Short mmCIF file of C-alpha atoms in Angstrom, two decimals:
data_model
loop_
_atom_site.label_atom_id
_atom_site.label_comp_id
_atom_site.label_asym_id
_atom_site.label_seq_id
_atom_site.Cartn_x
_atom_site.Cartn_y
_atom_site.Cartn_z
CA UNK A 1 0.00 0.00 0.00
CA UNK A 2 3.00 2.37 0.80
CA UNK A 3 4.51 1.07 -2.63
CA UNK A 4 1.64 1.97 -4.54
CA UNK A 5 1.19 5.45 -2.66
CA UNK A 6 4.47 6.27 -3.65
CA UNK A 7 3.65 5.90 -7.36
CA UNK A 8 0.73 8.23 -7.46
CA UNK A 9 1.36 11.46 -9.03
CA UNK A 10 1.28 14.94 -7.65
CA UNK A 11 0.99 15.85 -3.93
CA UNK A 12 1.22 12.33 -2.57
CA UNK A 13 4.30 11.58 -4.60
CA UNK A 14 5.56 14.22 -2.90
CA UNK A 15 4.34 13.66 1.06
CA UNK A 16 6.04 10.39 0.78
CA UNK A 17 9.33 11.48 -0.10
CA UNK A 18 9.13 13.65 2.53
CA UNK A 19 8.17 10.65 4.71
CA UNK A 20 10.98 8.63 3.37
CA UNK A 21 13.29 11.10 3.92
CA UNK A 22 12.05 11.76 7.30
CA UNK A 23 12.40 8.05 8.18
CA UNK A 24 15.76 7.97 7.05
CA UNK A 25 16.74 10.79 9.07
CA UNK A 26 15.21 8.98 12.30
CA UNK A 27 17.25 5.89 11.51
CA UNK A 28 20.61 7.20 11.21
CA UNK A 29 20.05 9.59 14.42
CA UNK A 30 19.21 6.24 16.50
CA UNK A 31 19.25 2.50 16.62
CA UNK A 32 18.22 0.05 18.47
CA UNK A 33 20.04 -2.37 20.96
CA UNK A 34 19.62 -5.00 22.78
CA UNK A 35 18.93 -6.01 26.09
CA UNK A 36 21.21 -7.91 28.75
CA UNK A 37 19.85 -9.78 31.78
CA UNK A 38 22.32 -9.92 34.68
CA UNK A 39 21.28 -13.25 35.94
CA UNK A 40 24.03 -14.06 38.11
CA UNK A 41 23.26 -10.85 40.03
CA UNK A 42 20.31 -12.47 41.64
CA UNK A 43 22.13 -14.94 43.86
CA UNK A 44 23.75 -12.05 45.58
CA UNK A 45 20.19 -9.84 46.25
CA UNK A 46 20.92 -7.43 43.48
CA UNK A 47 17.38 -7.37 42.16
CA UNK A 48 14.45 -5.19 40.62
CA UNK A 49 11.49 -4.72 42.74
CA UNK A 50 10.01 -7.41 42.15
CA UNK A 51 12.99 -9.81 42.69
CA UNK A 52 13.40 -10.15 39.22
CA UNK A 53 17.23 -9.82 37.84
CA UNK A 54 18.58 -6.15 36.65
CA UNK A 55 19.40 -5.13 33.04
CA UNK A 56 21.37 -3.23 30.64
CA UNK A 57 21.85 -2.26 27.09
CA UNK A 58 25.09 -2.88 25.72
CA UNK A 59 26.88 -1.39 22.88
CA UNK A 60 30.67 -2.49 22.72
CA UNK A 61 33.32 0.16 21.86
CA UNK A 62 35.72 -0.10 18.94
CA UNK A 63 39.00 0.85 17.13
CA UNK A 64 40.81 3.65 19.75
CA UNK A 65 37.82 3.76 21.75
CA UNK A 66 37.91 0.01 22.87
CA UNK A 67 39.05 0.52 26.29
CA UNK A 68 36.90 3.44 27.07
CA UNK A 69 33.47 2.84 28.54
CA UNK A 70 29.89 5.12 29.58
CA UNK A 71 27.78 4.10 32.47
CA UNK A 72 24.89 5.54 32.04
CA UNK A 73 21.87 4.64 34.54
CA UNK A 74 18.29 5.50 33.32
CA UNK A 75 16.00 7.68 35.23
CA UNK A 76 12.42 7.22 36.21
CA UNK A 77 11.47 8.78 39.64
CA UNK A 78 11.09 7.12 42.54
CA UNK A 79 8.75 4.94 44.98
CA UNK A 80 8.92 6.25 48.83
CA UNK A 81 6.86 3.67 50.08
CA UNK A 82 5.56 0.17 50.22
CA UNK A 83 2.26 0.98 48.49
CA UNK A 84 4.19 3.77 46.11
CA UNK A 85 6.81 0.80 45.21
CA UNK A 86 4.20 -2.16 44.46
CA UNK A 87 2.10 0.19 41.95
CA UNK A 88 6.04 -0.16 40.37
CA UNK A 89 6.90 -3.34 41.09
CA UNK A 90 4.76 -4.41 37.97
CA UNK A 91 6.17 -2.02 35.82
CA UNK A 92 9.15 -1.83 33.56
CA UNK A 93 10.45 0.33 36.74
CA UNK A 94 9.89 -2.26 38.82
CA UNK A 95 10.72 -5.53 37.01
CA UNK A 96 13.17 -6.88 34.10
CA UNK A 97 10.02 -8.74 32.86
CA UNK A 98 8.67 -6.07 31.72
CA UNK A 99 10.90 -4.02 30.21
CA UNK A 100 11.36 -3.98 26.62
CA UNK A 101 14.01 -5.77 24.82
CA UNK A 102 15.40 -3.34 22.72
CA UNK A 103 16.76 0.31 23.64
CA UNK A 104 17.10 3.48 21.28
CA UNK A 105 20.44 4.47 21.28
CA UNK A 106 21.16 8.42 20.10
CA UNK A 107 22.59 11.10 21.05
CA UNK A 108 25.46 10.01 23.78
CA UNK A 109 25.01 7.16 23.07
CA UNK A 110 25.72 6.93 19.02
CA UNK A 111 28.15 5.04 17.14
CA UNK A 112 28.93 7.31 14.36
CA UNK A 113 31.33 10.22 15.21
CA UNK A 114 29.06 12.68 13.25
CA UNK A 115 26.53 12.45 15.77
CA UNK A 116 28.96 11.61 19.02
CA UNK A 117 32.46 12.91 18.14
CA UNK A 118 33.96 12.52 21.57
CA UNK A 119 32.30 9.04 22.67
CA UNK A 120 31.55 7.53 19.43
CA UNK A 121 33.55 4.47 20.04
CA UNK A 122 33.29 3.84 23.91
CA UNK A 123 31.67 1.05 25.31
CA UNK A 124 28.64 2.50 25.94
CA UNK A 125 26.04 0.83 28.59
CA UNK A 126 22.63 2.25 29.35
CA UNK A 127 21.59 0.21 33.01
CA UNK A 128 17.24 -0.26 33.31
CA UNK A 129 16.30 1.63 36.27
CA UNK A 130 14.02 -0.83 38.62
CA UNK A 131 14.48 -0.53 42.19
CA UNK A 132 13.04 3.19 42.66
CA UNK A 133 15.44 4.42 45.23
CA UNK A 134 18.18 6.09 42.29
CA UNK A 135 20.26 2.55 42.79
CA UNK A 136 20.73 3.62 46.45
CA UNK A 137 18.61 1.18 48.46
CA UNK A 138 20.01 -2.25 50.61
CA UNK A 139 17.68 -3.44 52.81
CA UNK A 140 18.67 -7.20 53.68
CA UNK A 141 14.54 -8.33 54.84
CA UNK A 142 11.82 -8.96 52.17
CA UNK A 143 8.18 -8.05 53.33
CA UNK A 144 6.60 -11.30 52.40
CA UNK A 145 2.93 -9.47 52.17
CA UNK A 146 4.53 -7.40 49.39
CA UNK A 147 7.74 -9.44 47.97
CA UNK A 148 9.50 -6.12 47.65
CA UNK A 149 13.30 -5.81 47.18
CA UNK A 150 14.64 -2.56 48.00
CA UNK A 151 18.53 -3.16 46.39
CA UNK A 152 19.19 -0.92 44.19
CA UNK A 153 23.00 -0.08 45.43
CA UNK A 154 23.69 -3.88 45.33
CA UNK A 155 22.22 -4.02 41.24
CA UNK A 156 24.74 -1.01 40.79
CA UNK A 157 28.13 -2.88 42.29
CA UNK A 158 26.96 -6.11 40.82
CA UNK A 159 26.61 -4.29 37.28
CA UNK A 160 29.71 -2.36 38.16
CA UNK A 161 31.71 -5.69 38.92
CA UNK A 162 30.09 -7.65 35.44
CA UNK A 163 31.36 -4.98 33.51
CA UNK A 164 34.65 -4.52 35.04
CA UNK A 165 34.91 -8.76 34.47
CA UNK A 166 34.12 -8.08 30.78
CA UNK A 167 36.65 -5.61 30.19
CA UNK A 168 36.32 -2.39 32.20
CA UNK A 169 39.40 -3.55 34.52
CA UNK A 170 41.45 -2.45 31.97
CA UNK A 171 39.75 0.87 31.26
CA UNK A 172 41.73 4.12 30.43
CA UNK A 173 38.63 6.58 29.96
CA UNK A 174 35.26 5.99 32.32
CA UNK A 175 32.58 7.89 32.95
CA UNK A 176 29.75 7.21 35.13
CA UNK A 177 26.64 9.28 34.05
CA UNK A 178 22.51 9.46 34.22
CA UNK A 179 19.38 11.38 33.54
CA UNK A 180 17.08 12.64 36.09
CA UNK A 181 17.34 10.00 38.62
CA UNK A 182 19.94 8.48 36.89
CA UNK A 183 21.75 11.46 37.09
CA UNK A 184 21.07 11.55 40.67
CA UNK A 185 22.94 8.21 40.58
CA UNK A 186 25.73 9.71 38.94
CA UNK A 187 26.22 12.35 41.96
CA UNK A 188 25.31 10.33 44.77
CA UNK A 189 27.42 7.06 43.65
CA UNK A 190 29.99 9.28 41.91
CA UNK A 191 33.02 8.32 43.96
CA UNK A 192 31.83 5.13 44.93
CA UNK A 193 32.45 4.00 41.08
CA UNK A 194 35.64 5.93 41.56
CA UNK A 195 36.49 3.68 43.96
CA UNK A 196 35.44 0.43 42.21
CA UNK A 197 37.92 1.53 38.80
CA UNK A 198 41.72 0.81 38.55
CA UNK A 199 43.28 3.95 39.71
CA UNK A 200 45.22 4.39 36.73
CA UNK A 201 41.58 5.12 34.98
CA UNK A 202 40.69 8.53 34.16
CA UNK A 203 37.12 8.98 36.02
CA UNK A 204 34.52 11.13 35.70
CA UNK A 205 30.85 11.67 36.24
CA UNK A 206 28.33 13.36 34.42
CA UNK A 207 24.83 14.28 36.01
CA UNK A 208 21.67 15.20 32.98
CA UNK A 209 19.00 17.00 34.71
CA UNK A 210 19.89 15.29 38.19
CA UNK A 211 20.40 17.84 40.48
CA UNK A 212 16.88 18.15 42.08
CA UNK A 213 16.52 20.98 44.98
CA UNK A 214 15.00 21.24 47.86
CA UNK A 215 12.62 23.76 46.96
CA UNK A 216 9.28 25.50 48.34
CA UNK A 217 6.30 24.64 46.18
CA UNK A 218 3.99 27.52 44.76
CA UNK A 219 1.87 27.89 48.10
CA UNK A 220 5.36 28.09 50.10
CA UNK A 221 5.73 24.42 51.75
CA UNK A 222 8.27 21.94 51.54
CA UNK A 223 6.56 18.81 49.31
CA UNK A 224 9.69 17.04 47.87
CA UNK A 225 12.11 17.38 51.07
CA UNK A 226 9.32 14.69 52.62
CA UNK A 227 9.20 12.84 49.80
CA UNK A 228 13.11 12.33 49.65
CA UNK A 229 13.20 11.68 53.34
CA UNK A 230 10.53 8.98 53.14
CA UNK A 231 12.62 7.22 49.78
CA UNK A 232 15.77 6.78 51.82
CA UNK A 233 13.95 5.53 54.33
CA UNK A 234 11.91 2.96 52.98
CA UNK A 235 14.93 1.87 50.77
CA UNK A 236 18.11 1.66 53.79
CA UNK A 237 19.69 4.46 51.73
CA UNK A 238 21.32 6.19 54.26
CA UNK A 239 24.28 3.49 54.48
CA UNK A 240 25.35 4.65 50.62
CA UNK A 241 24.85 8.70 51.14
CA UNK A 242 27.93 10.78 51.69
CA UNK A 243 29.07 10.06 55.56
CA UNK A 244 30.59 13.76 55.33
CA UNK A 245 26.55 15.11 54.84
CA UNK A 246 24.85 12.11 56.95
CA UNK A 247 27.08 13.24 59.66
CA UNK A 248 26.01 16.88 59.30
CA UNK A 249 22.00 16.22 58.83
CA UNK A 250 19.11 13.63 58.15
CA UNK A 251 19.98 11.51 55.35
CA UNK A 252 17.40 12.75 53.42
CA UNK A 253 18.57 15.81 52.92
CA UNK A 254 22.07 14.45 52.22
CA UNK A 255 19.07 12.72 48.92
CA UNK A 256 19.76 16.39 47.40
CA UNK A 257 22.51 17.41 45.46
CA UNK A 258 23.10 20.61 47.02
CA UNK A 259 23.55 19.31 50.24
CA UNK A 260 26.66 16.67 49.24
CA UNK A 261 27.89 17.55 46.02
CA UNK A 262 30.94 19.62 47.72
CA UNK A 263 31.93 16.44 49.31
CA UNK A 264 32.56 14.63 45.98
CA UNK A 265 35.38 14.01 45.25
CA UNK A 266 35.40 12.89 41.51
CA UNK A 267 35.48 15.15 38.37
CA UNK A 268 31.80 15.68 37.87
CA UNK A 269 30.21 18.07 35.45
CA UNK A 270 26.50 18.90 35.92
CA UNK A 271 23.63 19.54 32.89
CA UNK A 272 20.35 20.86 33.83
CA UNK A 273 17.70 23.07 32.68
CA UNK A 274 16.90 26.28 35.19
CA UNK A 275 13.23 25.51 34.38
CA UNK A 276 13.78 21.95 34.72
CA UNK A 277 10.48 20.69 33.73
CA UNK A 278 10.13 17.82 35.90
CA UNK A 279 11.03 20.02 38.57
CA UNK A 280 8.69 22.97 37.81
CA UNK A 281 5.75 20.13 37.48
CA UNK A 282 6.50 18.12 40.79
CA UNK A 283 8.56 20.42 43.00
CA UNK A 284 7.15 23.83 42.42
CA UNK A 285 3.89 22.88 41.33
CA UNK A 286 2.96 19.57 42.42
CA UNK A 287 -0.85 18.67 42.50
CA UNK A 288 -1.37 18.63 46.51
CA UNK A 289 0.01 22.73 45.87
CA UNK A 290 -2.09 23.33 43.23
CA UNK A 291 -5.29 21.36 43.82
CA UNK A 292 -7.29 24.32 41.35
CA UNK A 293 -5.08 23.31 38.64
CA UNK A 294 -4.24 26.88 38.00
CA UNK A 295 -0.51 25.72 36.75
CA UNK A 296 -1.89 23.05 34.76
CA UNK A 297 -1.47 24.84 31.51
CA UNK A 298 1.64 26.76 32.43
CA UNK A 299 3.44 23.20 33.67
CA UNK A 300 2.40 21.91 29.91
CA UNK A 301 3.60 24.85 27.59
CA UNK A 302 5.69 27.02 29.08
CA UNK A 303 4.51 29.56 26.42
CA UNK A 304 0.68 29.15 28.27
CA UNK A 305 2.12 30.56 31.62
CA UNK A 306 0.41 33.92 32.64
CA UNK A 307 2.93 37.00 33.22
CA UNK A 308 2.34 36.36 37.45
CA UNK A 309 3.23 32.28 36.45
CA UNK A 310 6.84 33.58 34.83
CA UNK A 311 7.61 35.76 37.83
CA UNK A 312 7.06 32.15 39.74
CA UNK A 313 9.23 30.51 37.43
CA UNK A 314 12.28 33.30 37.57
CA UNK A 315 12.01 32.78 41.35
CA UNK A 316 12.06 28.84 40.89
CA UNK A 317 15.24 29.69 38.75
CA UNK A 318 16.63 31.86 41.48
CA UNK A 319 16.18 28.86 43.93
CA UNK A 320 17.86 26.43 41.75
CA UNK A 321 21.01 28.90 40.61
CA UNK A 322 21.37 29.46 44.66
CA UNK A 323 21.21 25.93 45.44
CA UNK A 324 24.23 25.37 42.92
CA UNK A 325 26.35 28.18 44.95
CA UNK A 326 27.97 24.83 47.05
CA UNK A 327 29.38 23.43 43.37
CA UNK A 328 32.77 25.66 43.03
CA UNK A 329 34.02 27.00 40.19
CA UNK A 330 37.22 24.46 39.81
CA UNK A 331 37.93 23.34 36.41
CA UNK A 332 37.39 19.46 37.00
CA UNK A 333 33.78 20.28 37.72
CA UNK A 334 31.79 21.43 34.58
CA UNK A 335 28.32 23.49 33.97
CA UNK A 336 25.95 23.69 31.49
CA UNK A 337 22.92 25.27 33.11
CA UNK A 338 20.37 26.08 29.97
CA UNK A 339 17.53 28.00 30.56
CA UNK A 340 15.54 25.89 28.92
CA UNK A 341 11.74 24.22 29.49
CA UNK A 342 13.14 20.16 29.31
CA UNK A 343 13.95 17.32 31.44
CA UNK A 344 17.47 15.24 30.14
CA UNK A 345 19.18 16.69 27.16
CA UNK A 346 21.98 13.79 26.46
CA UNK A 347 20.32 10.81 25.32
CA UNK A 348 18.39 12.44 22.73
CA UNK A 349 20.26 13.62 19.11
CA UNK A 350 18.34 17.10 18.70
CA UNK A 351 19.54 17.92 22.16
CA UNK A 352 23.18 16.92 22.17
CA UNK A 353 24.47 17.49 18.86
CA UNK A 354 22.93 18.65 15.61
CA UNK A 355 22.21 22.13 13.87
CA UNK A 356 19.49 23.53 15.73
CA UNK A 357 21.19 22.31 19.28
CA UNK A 358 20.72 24.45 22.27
CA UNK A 359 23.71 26.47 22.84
CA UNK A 360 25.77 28.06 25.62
CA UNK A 361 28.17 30.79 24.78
CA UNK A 362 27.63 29.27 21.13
CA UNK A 363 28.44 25.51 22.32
CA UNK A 364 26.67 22.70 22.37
CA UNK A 365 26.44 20.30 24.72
CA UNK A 366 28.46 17.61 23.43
CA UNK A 367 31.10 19.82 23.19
CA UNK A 368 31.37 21.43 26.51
CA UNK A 369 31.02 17.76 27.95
CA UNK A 370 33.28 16.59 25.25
CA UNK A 371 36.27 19.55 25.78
CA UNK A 372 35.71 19.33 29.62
CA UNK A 373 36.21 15.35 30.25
CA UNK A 374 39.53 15.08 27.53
CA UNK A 375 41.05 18.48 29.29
CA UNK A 376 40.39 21.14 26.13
CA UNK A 377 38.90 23.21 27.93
CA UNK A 378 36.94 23.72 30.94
CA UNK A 379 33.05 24.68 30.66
CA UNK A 380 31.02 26.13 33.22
CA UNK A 381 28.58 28.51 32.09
CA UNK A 382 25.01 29.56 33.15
CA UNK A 383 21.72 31.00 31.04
CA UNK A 384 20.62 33.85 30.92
CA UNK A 385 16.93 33.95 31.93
CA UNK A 386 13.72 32.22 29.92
CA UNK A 387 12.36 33.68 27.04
CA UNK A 388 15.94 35.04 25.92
CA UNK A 389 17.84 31.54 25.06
CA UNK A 390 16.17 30.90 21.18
CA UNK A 391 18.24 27.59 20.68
CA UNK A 392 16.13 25.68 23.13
CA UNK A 393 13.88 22.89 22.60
CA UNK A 394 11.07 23.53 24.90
CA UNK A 395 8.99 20.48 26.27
CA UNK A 396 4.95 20.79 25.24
CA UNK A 397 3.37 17.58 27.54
CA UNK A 398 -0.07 16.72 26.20
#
């Protein structure tokens, strides 16, 4: 039927070469991979949710870039309690079952310099986020009412230790990385996978849209700092957390970035949007603040918010630049704080590298991340504020 479409004359001739070419566009920005079931994880506890055994997507690095390998932990949010975690637990966030078996691979992740100059040819790994605690949780007994596993730090040394078996011992280049809670992972655990790598390995860590802030929601109260609290302790997360923060406050403030990410030790360079849109929609605006739905529009198109909504927004933005003032300004730590409306901005090609890529100080952001992990050049730069940054790719949520 597409055949014969193709052969009409006129405007449909036309609409499907557009198609065709669109398609082919698509297909040489991604491709698929497949998916890897840690089995031999489960005999030491390192399991979903559900109990089920943890998973990655593999793609194996070549020519110069054979040694070199990306850890990159998917994202996903989080379950702060039992009846939070067993909605999950039968969910692609909650069990290897039911994830899919194939992964899109783009941006970051490519395998064709054009789209992925720096990393093109690393081993690059994307881990399945299942245990809804940002691979932080160990709690040795299993609630058998619910059959929940809270392990997510033992799936991250056990996928840490596989890979290092297959190869990564002998790594010269590593970076551990994620987006959103992933990239929470990538702060949190950031020395710990120091620790776990040869020390003759050049490590670094990478955080997309990870650093989440304890911030006051739109009617002035503190929603997420609860939230946090309540994840680390229904997951035993306070044994991973900084012992330099937990010894200062709770451990679930030590949960936010701003509160430990002076203690790290490890190279780490941070990307996040100042109108992180995950943020602005769960932290700022969450429904129990905004039970009239008055945000509801503004959290979906930024371009819908009312003059009064922006002024909110710039003072979310304020919040979040303030909450980075712990970070430094050394040159093994990088910055690319966009002033964008979007929520991870490295696994995705538009994003990271092409034409129309957002920019900072005309750079994209494979090239600050690029320039800053090899030593070309540091990077640490911040917006200036929403509407005046035109290379962004705003988020509109149906």
């Amino acid at each position: 039927m597409f055949f014969d479409f193709c052969m009409m004359r006129g405007g449909g001739r036309r609409i499907c070469l557009i198609l065709v070419g669109l398609l082919c566009l698509l297909t040489t920005e991604a491709y698929e991979v497949g998916l890897t079931f840690l089995n031999s994880a489960v005999a030491k506890g390192a399991v979903c949710l559900d109990g089920s055994a943890p998973a990655y997507h593999i793609d194996k690095g070549f020519g110069a870039g054979v040694n070199n390998w990306l850890v990159f932990f998917e994202g996903g949010g989080w379950c702060n309690n039992a009846t939070a975690c067993l909605t999950r637990k039968d969910t692609r966030l909650g069990s290897s079952k039911k994830m899919l078996t194939t992964e899109t691979f783009s941006g970051m992740f490519h395998n064709k310099a054009k789209y992925n100059p720096d990393f093109y040819d690393w081993n690059r790994i994307k881990v399945r986020y299942c245990d809804g605690a940002s691979f932080t949780g160990d709690v040795e007994a299993v609630d058998p009412k619910t059959n929940l596993h809270y392990r997510g730090a033992r799936i991250f040394r056990a996928v840490i230790e596989d890979l290092l078996a297959k190869g990564m011992k002998n790594a010269k280049n590593a970076m551990l990385a994620g987006c959103s809670a992933g990239g929470l992972t990538a702060i949190l655990q950031c020395d710990n996978f120091r620790s776990l790598l040869p020390a003759t390995t050049n490590v670094k860590c990478l955080a997309d849209a990870g650093f989440f802030i304890n911030g006051k929601t739109i009617i002035g109260t503190s929603h997420i700092e609860g939230f946090f609290a309540d994840v680390v302790k229904t997951h035993g997360s306070a044994k991973v957390l900084s012992p330099a923060c937990t010894s200062k406050m709770s451990p679930g403030l030590c949960f936010f970035p701003q509160n430990m990410v002076q203690y790290i030790k490890t190279p780490i360079f941070l990307i996040n949007a100042a109108y992180d849109s995950w943020q602005i929609k769960n932290i700022l605006a969450p429904g129990v603040a905004d039970r009239k739905g008055t945000f509801r529009e503004c959290k979906l198109d930024i371009t819908k918010c009312s003059a009064a909504q922006l002024n909110v927004l710039q003072g979310f933005r304020q919040e979040f630049l303030r909450a980075l003032t712990g970070f430094g300004n050394s040159p093994s730590r990088g910055l690319f704080i966009n002033s964008c409306y979007s929520h991870c901005q490295t696994g995705i090609q538009e994003t990271w590298l092409r034409n129309d890529s957002p920019l900072l100080g005309g750079t994209t952001i494979a090239k600050a991340v690029g320039d800053w992990y090899y030593g070309r050049a540091a990077f640490q730069k911040i917006d200036c504020p929403y509407p005046c940054d035109k290379t962004c790719h705003n988020r509109v949520f149906d």
